[in-house]
Short mmCIF file of C-alpha atoms in Angstrom, two decimals:
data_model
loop_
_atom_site.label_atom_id
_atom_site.label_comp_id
_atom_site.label_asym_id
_atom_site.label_seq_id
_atom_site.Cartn_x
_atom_site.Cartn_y
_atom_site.Cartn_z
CA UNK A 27 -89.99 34.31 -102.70
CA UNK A 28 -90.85 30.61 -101.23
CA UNK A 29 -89.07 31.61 -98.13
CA UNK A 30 -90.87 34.99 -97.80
CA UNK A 31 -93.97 32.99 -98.39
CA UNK A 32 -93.11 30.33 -95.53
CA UNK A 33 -92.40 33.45 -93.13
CA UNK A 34 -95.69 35.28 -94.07
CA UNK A 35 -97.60 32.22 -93.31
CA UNK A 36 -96.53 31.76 -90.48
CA UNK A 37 -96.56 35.16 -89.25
CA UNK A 38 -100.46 35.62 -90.39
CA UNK A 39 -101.34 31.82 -88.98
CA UNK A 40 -100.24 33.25 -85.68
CA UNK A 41 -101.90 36.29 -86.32
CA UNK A 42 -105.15 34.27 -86.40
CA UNK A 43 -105.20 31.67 -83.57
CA UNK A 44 -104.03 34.92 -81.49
CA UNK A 45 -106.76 37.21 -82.49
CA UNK A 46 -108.64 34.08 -81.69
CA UNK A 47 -107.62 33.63 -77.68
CA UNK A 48 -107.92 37.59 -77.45
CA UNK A 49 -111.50 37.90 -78.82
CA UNK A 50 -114.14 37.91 -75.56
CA UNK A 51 -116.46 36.02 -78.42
CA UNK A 52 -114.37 32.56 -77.98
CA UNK A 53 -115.64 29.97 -75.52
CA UNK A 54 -111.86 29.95 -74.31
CA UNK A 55 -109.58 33.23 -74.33
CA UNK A 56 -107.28 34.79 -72.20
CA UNK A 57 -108.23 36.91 -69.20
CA UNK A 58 -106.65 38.89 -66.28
CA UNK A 59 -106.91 36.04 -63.74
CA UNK A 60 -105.86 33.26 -65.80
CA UNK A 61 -103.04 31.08 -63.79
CA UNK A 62 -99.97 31.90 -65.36
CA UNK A 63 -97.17 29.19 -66.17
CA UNK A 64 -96.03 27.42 -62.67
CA UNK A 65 -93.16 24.89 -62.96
CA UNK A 66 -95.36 21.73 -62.53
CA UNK A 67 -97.79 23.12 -65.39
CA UNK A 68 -94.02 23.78 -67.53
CA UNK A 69 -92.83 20.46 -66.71
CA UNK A 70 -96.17 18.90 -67.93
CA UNK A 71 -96.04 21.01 -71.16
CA UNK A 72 -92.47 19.64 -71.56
CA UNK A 73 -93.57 16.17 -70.74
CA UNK A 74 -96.28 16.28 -73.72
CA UNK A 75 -94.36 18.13 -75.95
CA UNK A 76 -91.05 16.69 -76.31
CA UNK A 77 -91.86 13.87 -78.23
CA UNK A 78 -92.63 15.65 -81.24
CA UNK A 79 -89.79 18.37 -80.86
CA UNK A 80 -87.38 15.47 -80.59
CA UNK A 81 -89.03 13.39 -83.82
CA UNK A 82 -88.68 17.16 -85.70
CA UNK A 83 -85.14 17.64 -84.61
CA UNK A 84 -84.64 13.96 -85.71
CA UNK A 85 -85.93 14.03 -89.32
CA UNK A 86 -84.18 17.07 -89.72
CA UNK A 87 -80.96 15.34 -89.04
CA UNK A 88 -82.20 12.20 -91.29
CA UNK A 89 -82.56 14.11 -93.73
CA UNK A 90 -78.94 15.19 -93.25
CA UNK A 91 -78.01 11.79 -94.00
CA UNK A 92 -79.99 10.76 -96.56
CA UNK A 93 -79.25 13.91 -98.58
CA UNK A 94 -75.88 13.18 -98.17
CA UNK A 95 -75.53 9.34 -99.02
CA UNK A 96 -77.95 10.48 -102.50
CA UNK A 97 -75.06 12.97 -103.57
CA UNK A 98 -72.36 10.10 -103.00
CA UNK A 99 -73.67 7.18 -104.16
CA UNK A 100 -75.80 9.47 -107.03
CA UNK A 101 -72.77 9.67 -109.33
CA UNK A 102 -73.39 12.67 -112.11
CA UNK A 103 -77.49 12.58 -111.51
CA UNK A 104 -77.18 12.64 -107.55
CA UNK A 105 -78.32 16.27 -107.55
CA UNK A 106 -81.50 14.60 -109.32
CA UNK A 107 -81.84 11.95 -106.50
CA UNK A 108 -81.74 14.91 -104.34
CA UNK A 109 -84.87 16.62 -106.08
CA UNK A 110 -86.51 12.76 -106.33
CA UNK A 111 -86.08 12.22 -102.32
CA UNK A 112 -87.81 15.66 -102.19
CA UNK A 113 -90.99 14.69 -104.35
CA UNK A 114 -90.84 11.79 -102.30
CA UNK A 115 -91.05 13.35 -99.20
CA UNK A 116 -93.77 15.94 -100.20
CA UNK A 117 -95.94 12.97 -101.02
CA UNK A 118 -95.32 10.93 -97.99
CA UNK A 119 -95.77 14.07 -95.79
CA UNK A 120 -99.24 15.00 -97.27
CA UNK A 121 -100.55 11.79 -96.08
CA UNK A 122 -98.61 11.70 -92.59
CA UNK A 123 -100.05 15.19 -91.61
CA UNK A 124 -103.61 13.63 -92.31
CA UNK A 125 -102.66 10.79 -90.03
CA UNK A 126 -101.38 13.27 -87.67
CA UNK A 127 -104.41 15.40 -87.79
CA UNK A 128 -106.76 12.14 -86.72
CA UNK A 129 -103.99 11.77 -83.87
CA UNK A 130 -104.64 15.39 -82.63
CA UNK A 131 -108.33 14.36 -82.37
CA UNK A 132 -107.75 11.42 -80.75
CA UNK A 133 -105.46 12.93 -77.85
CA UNK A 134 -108.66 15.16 -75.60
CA UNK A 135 -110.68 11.90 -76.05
CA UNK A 136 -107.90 9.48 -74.84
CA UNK A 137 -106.52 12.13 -72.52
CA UNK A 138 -109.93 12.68 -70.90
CA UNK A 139 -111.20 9.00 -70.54
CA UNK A 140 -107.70 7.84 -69.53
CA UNK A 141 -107.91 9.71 -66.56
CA UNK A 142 -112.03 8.84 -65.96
CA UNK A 143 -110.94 5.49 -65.77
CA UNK A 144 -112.91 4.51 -69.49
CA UNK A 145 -110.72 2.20 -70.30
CA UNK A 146 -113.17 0.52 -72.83
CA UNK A 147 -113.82 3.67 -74.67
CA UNK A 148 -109.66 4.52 -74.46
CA UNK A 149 -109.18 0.73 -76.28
CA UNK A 150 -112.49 1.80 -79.00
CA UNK A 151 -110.79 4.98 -79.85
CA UNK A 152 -107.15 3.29 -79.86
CA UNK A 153 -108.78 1.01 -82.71
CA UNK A 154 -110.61 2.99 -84.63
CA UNK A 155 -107.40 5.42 -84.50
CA UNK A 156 -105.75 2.90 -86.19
CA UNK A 157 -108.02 1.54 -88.49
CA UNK A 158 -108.19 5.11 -89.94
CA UNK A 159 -104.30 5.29 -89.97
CA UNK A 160 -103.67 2.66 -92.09
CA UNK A 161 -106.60 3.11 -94.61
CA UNK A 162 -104.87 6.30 -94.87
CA UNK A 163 -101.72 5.16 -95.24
CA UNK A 164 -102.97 2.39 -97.71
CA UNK A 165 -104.49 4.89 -100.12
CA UNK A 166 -101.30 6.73 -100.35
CA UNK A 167 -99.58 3.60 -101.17
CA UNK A 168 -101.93 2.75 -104.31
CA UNK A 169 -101.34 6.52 -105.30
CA UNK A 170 -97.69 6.06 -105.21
CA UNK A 171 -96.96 2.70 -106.27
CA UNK A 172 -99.73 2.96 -108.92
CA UNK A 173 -99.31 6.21 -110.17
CA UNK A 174 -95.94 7.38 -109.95
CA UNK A 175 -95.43 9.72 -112.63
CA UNK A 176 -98.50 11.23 -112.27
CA UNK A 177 -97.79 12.24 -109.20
CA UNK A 178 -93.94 13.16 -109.83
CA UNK A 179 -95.30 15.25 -113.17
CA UNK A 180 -97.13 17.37 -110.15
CA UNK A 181 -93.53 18.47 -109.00
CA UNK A 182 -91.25 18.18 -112.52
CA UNK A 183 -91.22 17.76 -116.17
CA UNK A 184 -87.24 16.29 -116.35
CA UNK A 185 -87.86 12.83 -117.92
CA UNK A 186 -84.67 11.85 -115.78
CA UNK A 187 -85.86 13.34 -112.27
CA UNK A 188 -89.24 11.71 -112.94
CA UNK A 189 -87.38 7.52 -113.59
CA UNK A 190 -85.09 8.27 -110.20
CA UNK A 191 -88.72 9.09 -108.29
CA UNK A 192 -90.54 6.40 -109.80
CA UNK A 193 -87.99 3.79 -108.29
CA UNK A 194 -87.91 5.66 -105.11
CA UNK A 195 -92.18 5.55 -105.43
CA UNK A 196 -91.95 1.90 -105.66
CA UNK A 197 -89.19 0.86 -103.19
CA UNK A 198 -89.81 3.58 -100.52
CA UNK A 199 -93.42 3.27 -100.32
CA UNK A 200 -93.37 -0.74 -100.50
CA UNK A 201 -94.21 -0.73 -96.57
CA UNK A 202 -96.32 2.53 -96.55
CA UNK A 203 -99.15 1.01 -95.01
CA UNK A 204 -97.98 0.56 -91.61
CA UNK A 205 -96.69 3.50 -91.21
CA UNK A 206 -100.32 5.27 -90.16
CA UNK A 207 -100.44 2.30 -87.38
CA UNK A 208 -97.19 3.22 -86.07
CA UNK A 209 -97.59 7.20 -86.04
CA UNK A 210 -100.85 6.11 -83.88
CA UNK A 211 -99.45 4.14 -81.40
CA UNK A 212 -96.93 6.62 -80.73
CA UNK A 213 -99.26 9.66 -80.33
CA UNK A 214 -101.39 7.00 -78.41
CA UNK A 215 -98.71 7.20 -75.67
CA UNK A 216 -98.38 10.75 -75.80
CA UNK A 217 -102.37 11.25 -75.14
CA UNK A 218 -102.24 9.24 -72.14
CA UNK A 219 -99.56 10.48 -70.86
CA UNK A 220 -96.91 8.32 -71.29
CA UNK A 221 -94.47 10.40 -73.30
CA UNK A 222 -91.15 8.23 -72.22
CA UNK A 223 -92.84 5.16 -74.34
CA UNK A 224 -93.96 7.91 -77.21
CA UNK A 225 -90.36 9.28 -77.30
CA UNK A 226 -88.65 6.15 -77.62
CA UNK A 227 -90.86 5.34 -80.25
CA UNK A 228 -90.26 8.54 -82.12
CA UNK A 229 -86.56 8.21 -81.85
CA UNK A 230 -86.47 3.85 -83.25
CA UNK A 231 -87.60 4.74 -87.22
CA UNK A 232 -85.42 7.50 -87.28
CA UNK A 233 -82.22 6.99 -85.23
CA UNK A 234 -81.85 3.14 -83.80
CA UNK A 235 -82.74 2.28 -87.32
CA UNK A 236 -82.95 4.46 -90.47
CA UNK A 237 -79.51 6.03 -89.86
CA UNK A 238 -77.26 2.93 -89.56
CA UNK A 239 -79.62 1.29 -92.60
CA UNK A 240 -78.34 4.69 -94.32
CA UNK A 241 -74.85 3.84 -93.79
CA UNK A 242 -74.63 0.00 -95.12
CA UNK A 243 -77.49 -0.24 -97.64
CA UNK A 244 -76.75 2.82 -99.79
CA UNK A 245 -72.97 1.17 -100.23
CA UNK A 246 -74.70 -2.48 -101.10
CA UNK A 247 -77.05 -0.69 -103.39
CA UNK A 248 -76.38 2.85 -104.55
CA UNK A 249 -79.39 4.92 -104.35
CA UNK A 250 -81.30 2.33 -104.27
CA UNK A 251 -80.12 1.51 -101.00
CA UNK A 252 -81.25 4.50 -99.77
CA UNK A 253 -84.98 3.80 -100.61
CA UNK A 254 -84.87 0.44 -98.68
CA UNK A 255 -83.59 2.11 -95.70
CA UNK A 256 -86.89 4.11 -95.34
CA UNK A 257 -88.50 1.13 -96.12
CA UNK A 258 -86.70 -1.06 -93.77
CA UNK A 259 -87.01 1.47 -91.16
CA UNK A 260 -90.63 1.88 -91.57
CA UNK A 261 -91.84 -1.85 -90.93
CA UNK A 262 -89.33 -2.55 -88.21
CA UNK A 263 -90.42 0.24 -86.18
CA UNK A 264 -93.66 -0.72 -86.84
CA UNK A 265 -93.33 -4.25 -85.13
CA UNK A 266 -91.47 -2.52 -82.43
CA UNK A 267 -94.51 -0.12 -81.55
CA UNK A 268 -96.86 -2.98 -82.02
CA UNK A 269 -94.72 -4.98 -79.35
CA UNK A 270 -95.02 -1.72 -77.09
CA UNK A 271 -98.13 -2.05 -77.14
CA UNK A 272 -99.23 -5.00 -76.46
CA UNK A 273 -97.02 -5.37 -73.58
CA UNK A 274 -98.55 -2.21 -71.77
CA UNK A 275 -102.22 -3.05 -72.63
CA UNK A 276 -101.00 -6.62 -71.14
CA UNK A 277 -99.18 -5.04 -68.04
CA UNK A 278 -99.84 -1.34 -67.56
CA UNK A 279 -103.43 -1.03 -68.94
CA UNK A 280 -104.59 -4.15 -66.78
CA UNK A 281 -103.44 -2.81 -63.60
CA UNK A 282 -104.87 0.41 -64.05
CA UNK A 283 -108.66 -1.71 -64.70
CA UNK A 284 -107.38 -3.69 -61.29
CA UNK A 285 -107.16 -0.47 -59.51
CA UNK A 286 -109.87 1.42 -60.78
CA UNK A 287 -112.58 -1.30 -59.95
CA UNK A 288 -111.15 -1.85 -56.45
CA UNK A 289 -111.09 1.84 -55.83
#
């Protein structure tokens, strides 16, 4: 039933935003002379569009991992850990796709004053971007680390499932905060197109760090171990994006200014 759900949601979402570009009432829709695809407008697409394909394919593969070092290190209740990881995740992904959906705005307005040389407005965006983030960010960690069984009594009633998610609420969510600055910063480099730097930060929380974290924490710490990888993950790549960029408003940013004022 969930999975005929998922497909009929899908199926009727598409539905939609089709009827949508087909209806001669929309401001933008499709017509006879439209340009069709050439490869520079693929390429572009590509360009843009990788970076979140890649940091899909990537958590689907983390999740890989961390499924598998809960059933190891688990013992008899790592099928519970299993279900706990999963309230986790539902939780930590309502408040991501929030962030994500204040990124989506963000990219016409970067994307358009990038390349009208506003570089004051691009940094004023950029800031209030992440302001916004992080106060997102910040109320799901007081929701989690606050209120953990509330929110795990929203998924379960198993007194056993609910202790194993109340540790992972209060270890995994312990550097929740920065993780709306850092989801930001990357779509920040995706907007102005710049998707090598948004990539590589897409692929350092979930590759060049969570999955080797997975592999020597969980056998210091059990289970445990595996909620201070996501947490270990999470404020490292942080300071890496950070770092990022401040080096290309220092560098990059500057020399596009220097340009645009002696053009």
């Amino acid at each position: 039933g969930a999975a005929c759900a998922t497909v009929v949601g899908q199926f009727s979402a598409f539905v939609w935003v089709l009827s949508h570009f087909l209806s001669r009432k929309s401001s933008i829709h499709f017509k006879r002379h439209n340009k069709w695809l050439t490869w520079s407008i693929i390429k572009r697409i590509y360009a843009i569009g990788l970076s979140p394909f890649l940091m899909n394919v990537c958590a689907c593969v983390v999740v890989i991992f961390i499924n598998r070092a809960l059933l190891d290190y688990g013992g008899a209740d790592g099928n519970l850990a299993v279900g706990a990881y999963g309230i986790l995740n539902r939780t930590t992904m309502f408040f991501v796709m929030i962030v994500f959906g204040v990124t989506q705005g963000m990219q016409p307005i970067l994307g358009y004053n990038i390349g009208a040389n506003n570089f004051d407005r691009v940094k004023r965006v950029l800031r209030l971007g992440i302001w916004i983030g992080v106060a997102i960010t910040v109320v799901g960690w007081i929701v989690s680390e606050g209120f953990p069984d509330v929110v795990s009594a929203l998924f379960t009633t198993d007194e056993t499932l609910v202790g194993i998610a109340r540790d992972g609420f209060r270890i995994y969510f312990i550097c929740y905060p920065v993780v709306g600055c850092q989801i930001v910063i990357q779509n920040f480099f995706q907007s102005v197109g710049k998707p090598q730097m948004s990539i590589f930060l897409s692929l350092t929380r979930q590759l060049l760090f969570l999955i080797p974290f997975l592999i020597i924490f969980p056998r210091l710490w059990g289970v445990p171990g595996v909620w201070a990888s996501m947490a270990g993950s999470d404020i490292i790549a942080f300071v890496v994006a950070v770092v990022t960029l401040w080096w290309w408003m220092g560098h990059t940013m500057k020399k596009m200014e220097l340009n645009a004022r002696n053009s």
